Each structure stands twice: as C-alpha cells, then as structure tokens.
CSV table of C-alpha atoms and ligand atoms in Angstrom, one decimal:
chain,number,residue,atom,x,y,z
A,28,MET,CA,96.8,49.4,110.4
A,29,PRO,CA,94.4,51.3,108.2
A,30,ASP,CA,95.2,51.9,104.6
A,31,ILE,CA,98.0,54.5,104.2
A,32,GLN,CA,97.3,56.6,101.1
A,33,ILE,CA,99.0,59.5,99.3
A,34,MET,CA,96.7,61.9,97.4
A,35,PRO,CA,98.2,64.6,95.2
A,36,SER,CA,96.1,67.8,95.2
A,37,ILE,CA,95.8,69.1,91.7
A,38,LEU,CA,95.6,72.7,93.1
A,39,GLY,CA,99.4,72.3,93.1
A,40,ALA,CA,99.6,71.1,89.4
A,41,ASP,CA,100.3,73.1,86.3
A,42,PHE,CA,96.8,74.3,85.3
A,43,GLY,CA,97.9,74.5,81.7
A,44,ARG,CA,98.4,70.7,81.6
A,45,LEU,CA,95.9,69.3,84.1
A,46,ALA,CA,95.1,66.0,82.4
A,47,GLU,CA,98.8,65.3,81.9
A,48,GLU,CA,99.5,66.2,85.6
A,49,CYS,CA,96.7,63.7,86.6
A,50,ARG,CA,98.5,61.0,84.5
A,51,ARG,CA,101.8,62.0,86.0
A,52,ALA,CA,100.4,61.5,89.5
A,53,ALA,CA,98.8,58.1,88.6
A,54,SER,CA,102.0,56.7,87.1
A,55,ALA,CA,103.9,58.0,90.1
A,56,GLY,CA,101.8,55.6,92.3
A,57,ALA,CA,99.3,58.1,93.8
A,58,ASP,CA,96.3,56.4,95.5
A,59,GLN,CA,93.7,59.1,94.7
A,60,ILE,CA,93.4,62.5,93.1
A,61,HIS,CA,92.3,65.3,95.4
A,62,VAL,CA,90.2,68.1,93.8
A,63,ASP,CA,89.8,71.4,95.7
A,64,VAL,CA,86.6,73.2,94.9
A,65,MET,CA,86.4,76.8,96.1
A,66,ASP,CA,83.6,79.2,95.6
A,67,GLY,CA,85.2,82.6,96.5
A,68,VAL,CA,82.7,82.9,99.4
A,69,PHE,CA,83.5,80.1,101.9
A,70,VAL,CA,87.1,80.8,101.1
A,71,PRO,CA,88.7,83.8,99.4
A,72,ASN,CA,89.8,81.9,96.3
A,73,ILE,CA,88.0,80.4,93.3
A,74,SER,CA,89.2,77.1,91.8
A,75,PHE,CA,87.6,74.1,90.1
A,76,GLY,CA,84.1,73.0,89.2
A,77,PRO,CA,82.5,69.7,88.2
A,78,ASP,CA,84.2,69.7,84.7
A,79,VAL,CA,87.6,69.4,86.3
A,80,VAL,CA,86.4,66.2,88.1
A,81,LYS,CA,85.1,65.0,84.7
A,82,MET,CA,88.5,65.7,83.2
A,83,ALA,CA,90.2,63.7,86.0
A,84,ALA,CA,87.8,60.8,85.6
A,85,LYS,CA,88.6,60.7,81.9
A,86,SER,CA,92.3,61.0,82.3
A,87,VAL,CA,93.0,58.4,85.1
A,88,GLN,CA,91.5,55.4,86.8
A,89,LEU,CA,92.3,56.7,90.3
A,90,PRO,CA,89.5,57.6,92.6
A,91,ARG,CA,88.6,61.2,92.8
A,92,SER,CA,88.2,62.9,96.2
A,93,VAL,CA,86.4,66.2,96.0
A,94,HIS,CA,87.0,68.7,98.8
A,95,LEU,CA,84.1,71.2,98.8
A,96,MET,CA,85.1,74.6,100.2
A,97,VAL,CA,81.8,76.2,99.3
A,98,SER,CA,79.2,77.8,101.5
A,99,ARG,CA,76.2,75.7,100.3
A,100,PRO,CA,77.6,72.2,99.6
A,101,GLN,CA,74.1,70.7,99.5
A,102,ASP,CA,73.5,72.6,96.2
A,103,HIS,CA,76.5,71.0,94.5
A,104,VAL,CA,76.9,67.4,95.6
A,105,SER,CA,74.8,65.9,92.8
A,106,ALA,CA,76.7,67.7,90.1
A,107,PHE,CA,80.0,66.4,91.5
A,108,SER,CA,78.7,62.9,91.8
A,109,GLU,CA,77.5,63.0,88.2
A,110,ALA,CA,80.9,64.3,87.1
A,111,GLY,CA,82.6,61.3,88.5
A,112,SER,CA,83.7,61.9,92.1
A,113,ASP,CA,84.1,58.9,94.5
A,114,THR,CA,84.4,60.8,97.8
A,115,ILE,CA,82.8,64.1,98.6
A,116,LEU,CA,84.0,66.1,101.6
A,117,ILE,CA,82.0,68.9,103.1
A,118,HIS,CA,83.0,71.4,105.8
A,119,VAL,CA,81.4,71.2,109.2
A,120,GLU,CA,81.6,75.1,109.2
A,121,SER,CA,79.5,75.4,106.0
A,122,LYS,CA,75.9,76.6,105.9
A,123,CYS,CA,74.1,73.4,105.5
A,124,GLU,CA,72.3,70.7,107.5
A,125,VAL,CA,75.4,68.6,107.9
A,126,ALA,CA,73.8,65.3,108.7
A,127,GLU,CA,71.3,65.6,105.8
A,128,THR,CA,74.0,66.6,103.3
A,129,LEU,CA,76.2,63.6,104.4
A,130,ALA,CA,73.2,61.3,104.0
A,131,LEU,CA,72.6,62.8,100.5
A,132,ILE,CA,76.2,62.2,99.6
A,133,ARG,CA,75.9,58.5,100.6
A,134,ASP,CA,72.5,58.2,98.8
A,135,LEU,CA,74.4,59.2,95.7
A,136,GLY,CA,76.7,56.2,96.2
A,137,GLN,CA,79.6,58.3,97.3
A,138,ARG,CA,81.9,58.0,100.3
A,139,ALA,CA,81.0,60.8,102.7
A,140,GLY,CA,83.6,63.0,104.5
A,141,ILE,CA,83.5,65.8,107.0
A,142,THR,CA,86.2,68.5,107.1
A,143,LEU,CA,87.3,70.7,110.0
A,144,ASN,CA,89.2,74.0,109.7
A,145,PRO,CA,92.3,74.4,111.9
A,146,GLU,CA,90.4,76.2,114.7
A,147,THR,CA,87.4,73.9,114.7
A,148,PRO,CA,87.4,71.5,117.7
A,149,ALA,CA,87.2,67.7,117.4
A,150,GLU,CA,84.0,67.8,119.6
A,151,SER,CA,82.1,69.5,116.7
A,152,ILE,CA,82.0,66.2,114.9
A,153,PHE,CA,81.7,63.7,117.7
A,154,GLU,CA,77.9,63.3,117.1
A,155,ILE,CA,78.6,62.6,113.4
A,156,LEU,CA,81.3,60.1,114.3
A,157,ASP,CA,79.1,58.4,116.9
A,158,ALA,CA,76.4,58.1,114.3
A,159,ARG,CA,78.9,56.6,111.8
A,160,ALA,CA,77.6,59.2,109.3
A,161,VAL,CA,81.0,59.6,107.6
A,162,ASP,CA,83.7,57.4,106.0
A,163,GLU,CA,86.4,60.0,106.3
A,164,VAL,CA,87.4,63.0,108.4
A,165,LEU,CA,89.6,65.6,106.8
A,166,VAL,CA,91.6,67.8,109.2
A,167,MET,CA,92.8,71.0,107.6
A,168,SER,CA,96.4,71.7,108.6
A,169,VAL,CA,96.3,75.1,106.9
A,170,HIS,CA,93.6,77.7,106.6
A,171,PRO,CA,91.7,76.6,103.4
A,172,GLY,CA,91.9,78.6,100.2
A,173,PHE,CA,95.5,78.3,98.9
A,174,GLY,CA,98.2,75.8,98.4
A,175,GLY,CA,101.8,76.3,99.5
A,176,GLN,CA,101.1,77.3,103.1
A,177,LYS,CA,102.9,76.2,106.2
A,178,TYR,CA,101.7,73.1,108.1
A,179,LEU,CA,100.0,74.0,111.4
A,180,SER,CA,101.2,71.4,113.9
A,181,TYR,CA,98.7,72.5,116.6
A,182,VAL,CA,96.0,70.4,114.7
A,183,GLU,CA,97.8,67.2,115.7
A,184,GLY,CA,96.1,67.0,119.1
A,185,LYS,CA,92.7,67.2,117.4
A,186,VAL,CA,93.7,64.3,115.1
A,187,ALA,CA,94.6,62.2,118.1
A,188,ALA,CA,91.2,63.0,119.7
A,189,ILE,CA,89.3,62.0,116.6
A,190,ARG,CA,91.4,58.8,116.2
A,191,ARG,CA,90.6,57.9,119.9
A,192,ARG,CA,86.9,58.5,119.3
A,193,ALA,CA,86.7,56.7,116.0
A,194,PRO,CA,89.4,54.1,115.5
A,195,TRP,CA,87.6,52.9,112.4
A,196,VAL,CA,87.5,56.1,110.4
A,197,ASP,CA,89.9,57.3,107.7
A,198,ILE,CA,91.6,60.5,108.8
A,199,ALA,CA,93.1,62.7,106.2
A,200,VAL,CA,95.3,65.8,106.6
A,201,ASP,CA,95.4,68.6,104.1
A,202,GLY,CA,98.0,71.4,103.9
A,203,GLY,CA,101.7,71.8,104.1
A,204,ILE,CA,102.4,68.0,103.9
A,205,ASP,CA,105.9,67.1,102.8
A,206,GLY,CA,108.7,64.6,103.8
A,207,SER,CA,109.0,66.2,107.3
A,208,THR,CA,105.5,67.1,108.3
A,209,ILE,CA,104.0,63.7,107.3
A,210,VAL,CA,105.9,62.0,110.2
A,211,PRO,CA,104.1,63.8,113.1
A,212,ALA,CA,100.8,63.7,111.3
A,213,ALA,CA,101.0,59.9,110.9
A,214,ALA,CA,102.2,59.6,114.5
A,215,HIS,CA,99.0,61.3,115.7
A,216,GLY,CA,96.8,58.9,113.7
A,217,VAL,CA,96.4,60.3,110.2
A,218,ASN,CA,96.3,57.6,107.4
A,219,LEU,CA,95.4,59.7,104.3
A,220,PHE,CA,97.8,62.4,103.2
A,221,ILE,CA,97.0,65.1,100.7
A,222,ALA,CA,100.0,67.0,99.2
A,223,GLY,CA,99.8,69.6,96.5
A,224,SER,CA,102.8,71.9,96.0
A,225,TYR,CA,105.3,69.4,97.5
A,226,LEU,CA,104.4,66.6,95.1
A,227,PHE,CA,103.8,68.6,91.9
A,228,ARG,CA,107.1,70.5,92.2
A,229,GLN,CA,109.0,67.2,92.2
A,230,THR,CA,110.8,66.1,89.0
A,231,ASP,CA,110.6,62.5,90.3
A,232,MET,CA,107.1,62.3,91.8
A,233,ALA,CA,107.3,58.5,92.1
A,234,THR,CA,110.2,58.5,94.5
A,235,ALA,CA,108.6,61.3,96.5
A,236,ILE,CA,105.3,59.3,96.9
A,237,THR,CA,107.2,56.1,97.8
A,238,ASP,CA,109.2,58.0,100.4
A,239,LEU,CA,106.0,59.7,101.9
A,240,ARG,CA,104.2,56.3,102.1
A,241,ALA,CA,107.2,54.6,103.8
A,242,LYS,CA,107.6,57.4,106.3
A,243,ALA,CA,103.8,57.4,107.1
A,244,LYS,CA,103.8,53.6,107.5
A,245,SER,CA,106.6,53.6,109.9
A,246,ALA,CA,105.4,56.6,111.9
A,247,PHE,CA,101.7,55.7,112.0
A,248,CYS,CA,100.2,55.3,115.5
A,249,SER,CA,96.6,54.8,116.3
A,250,ALA,CA,96.8,54.5,120.1
A,251,LEU,CA,97.6,58.0,121.4
B,30,DX5,C1,94.0,74.2,100.6
B,30,DX5,C2,93.6,72.9,99.9
B,30,DX5,C3,94.7,71.9,99.8
B,30,DX5,C4,95.9,72.4,99.0
B,30,DX5,C5,97.1,71.8,99.7
B,30,DX5,O1,92.8,74.9,100.8
B,30,DX5,O2,92.5,72.3,100.5
B,30,DX5,O3,94.3,70.7,99.2
B,30,DX5,O4,96.0,71.9,97.7
B,30,DX5,O5,98.3,72.4,99.2
B,30,DX5,P1,99.7,72.2,99.8
B,30,DX5,O6,100.0,70.7,99.9
B,30,DX5,O7,100.6,73.0,98.9
B,30,DX5,O8,99.7,72.8,101.2
B,31,ZN,ZN1,92.0,70.2,99.8
C-alpha cells in the first residue's frame, strides 16, 4: 500500500494565527502542510504568496506542499522553492509548457506534481505519467478557488483511471474531504488527502486526523 497521508490546507485556518495553526496541525499528527496559492486570474480568489511558505517552514518541521492556482506557474516556482516548499503542484490547465515547468520544479530539488480540475479528463496527463515526469497527481474534487465546497464524487472514476495507468504515483484529492468523503476517495485509489475547513474547524484535530487516516487505510484500494 502506498503511504496514506493527511494534509491540512491552511486556507481553512484562522488567518490571524497562521503560525499557531501550522503548529496545531503538526502536533495533531498531520503529515504535510498544504498551501494554496491563488492569483485572482487562474481562479477568482487571491490567497498566499511565498512569504506564507516561509512562515510555515519557520513554524513547523512538516513538509510544505504548494498548490499553484496561478496562470503562469513557471514564473513563480523558483520563489516558492527558495521560500521552503518541498512539493510544487501546477495545473495542467495553466498557461505554461507543462513538461518544461515540471522539469524545472525537479531541477530545483522539489517533488513535482500535476493537478487536474474536476472537468479535466485523466487522459490529459497520460503522456506526463508515461514519461514519469511527476511524483504526485492532485485531483481537484471541487472547483478551485475556495474552501468549504461540496465534494464532487464524479471525479472518482478519473482517480481510478489514473491509478490504473500509474500504480506507482501518489494521488492526492483536494476539496470537500471529511470523515465521509474520504472513504470513497480512498476506495478509488487516492492515498494523499487534503482537508481544509473540516480539519481546522475541529476542537480536537488529533482525533480527526487519526480517524481520517484509519478510514483511508481500511478503504484504500489500488486495483479498480
Ligand atoms: C481549493 C483549495 C483547497 C481548499 C480545500 O481551491 O485548493 O486546498 O483549501 O478546502 P476544503 O477542505 O474546505 O474543501
Ligand atoms: Zn489546494
């Protein structure tokens, strides 16, 4: 079984206490911190820049996974790498030479990831997968831009197709993950789970993370 990991998304945290919220996630047993970067162009919202990654790197030992929802990711990967990211995820729908940008991310010593919006088909990344140009695939289970949206179960078929094509790759799911939706996501082959509003609204985040991890482990299936 691939590593099952739970990653709190600080888009769901209290913005007035971000460092403290990162420490709360770390002591609750989170595996990585997910940082959403939005430029107001690729998605309608604007969120964090490299300084927030720097803050997370200073606050906790956990790896930082940076989700770039920006229209020209190639212009920003160096800045995020310098700020202390460990994984950089770009969108296949963004305006860039995807293969070149993924290679640049790896040249910077980062794990490289490709992200698909809910309507983007699995086939759009098959060439990337066959070339082993990524370490991680992030399947959006909401339309990117905002936390607190409803999980879109129709992306599960796409997860299964990606898992069949690339049994070795880490598959993450982002949007609407909670104690119920994590089960079918894991059953279709997801092994990395990003959760924002669900985890940060908990008074006992440690119990919630333990519960999510246990549910994902028992539901995980890679052979659909
Ligand atoms: C949405 C972001 C997500 C968001 C998920 O565009 O990419 O990472 O924080 O939030 P929840 O878990 O509340 O759906
Ligand atoms: Zn995200």
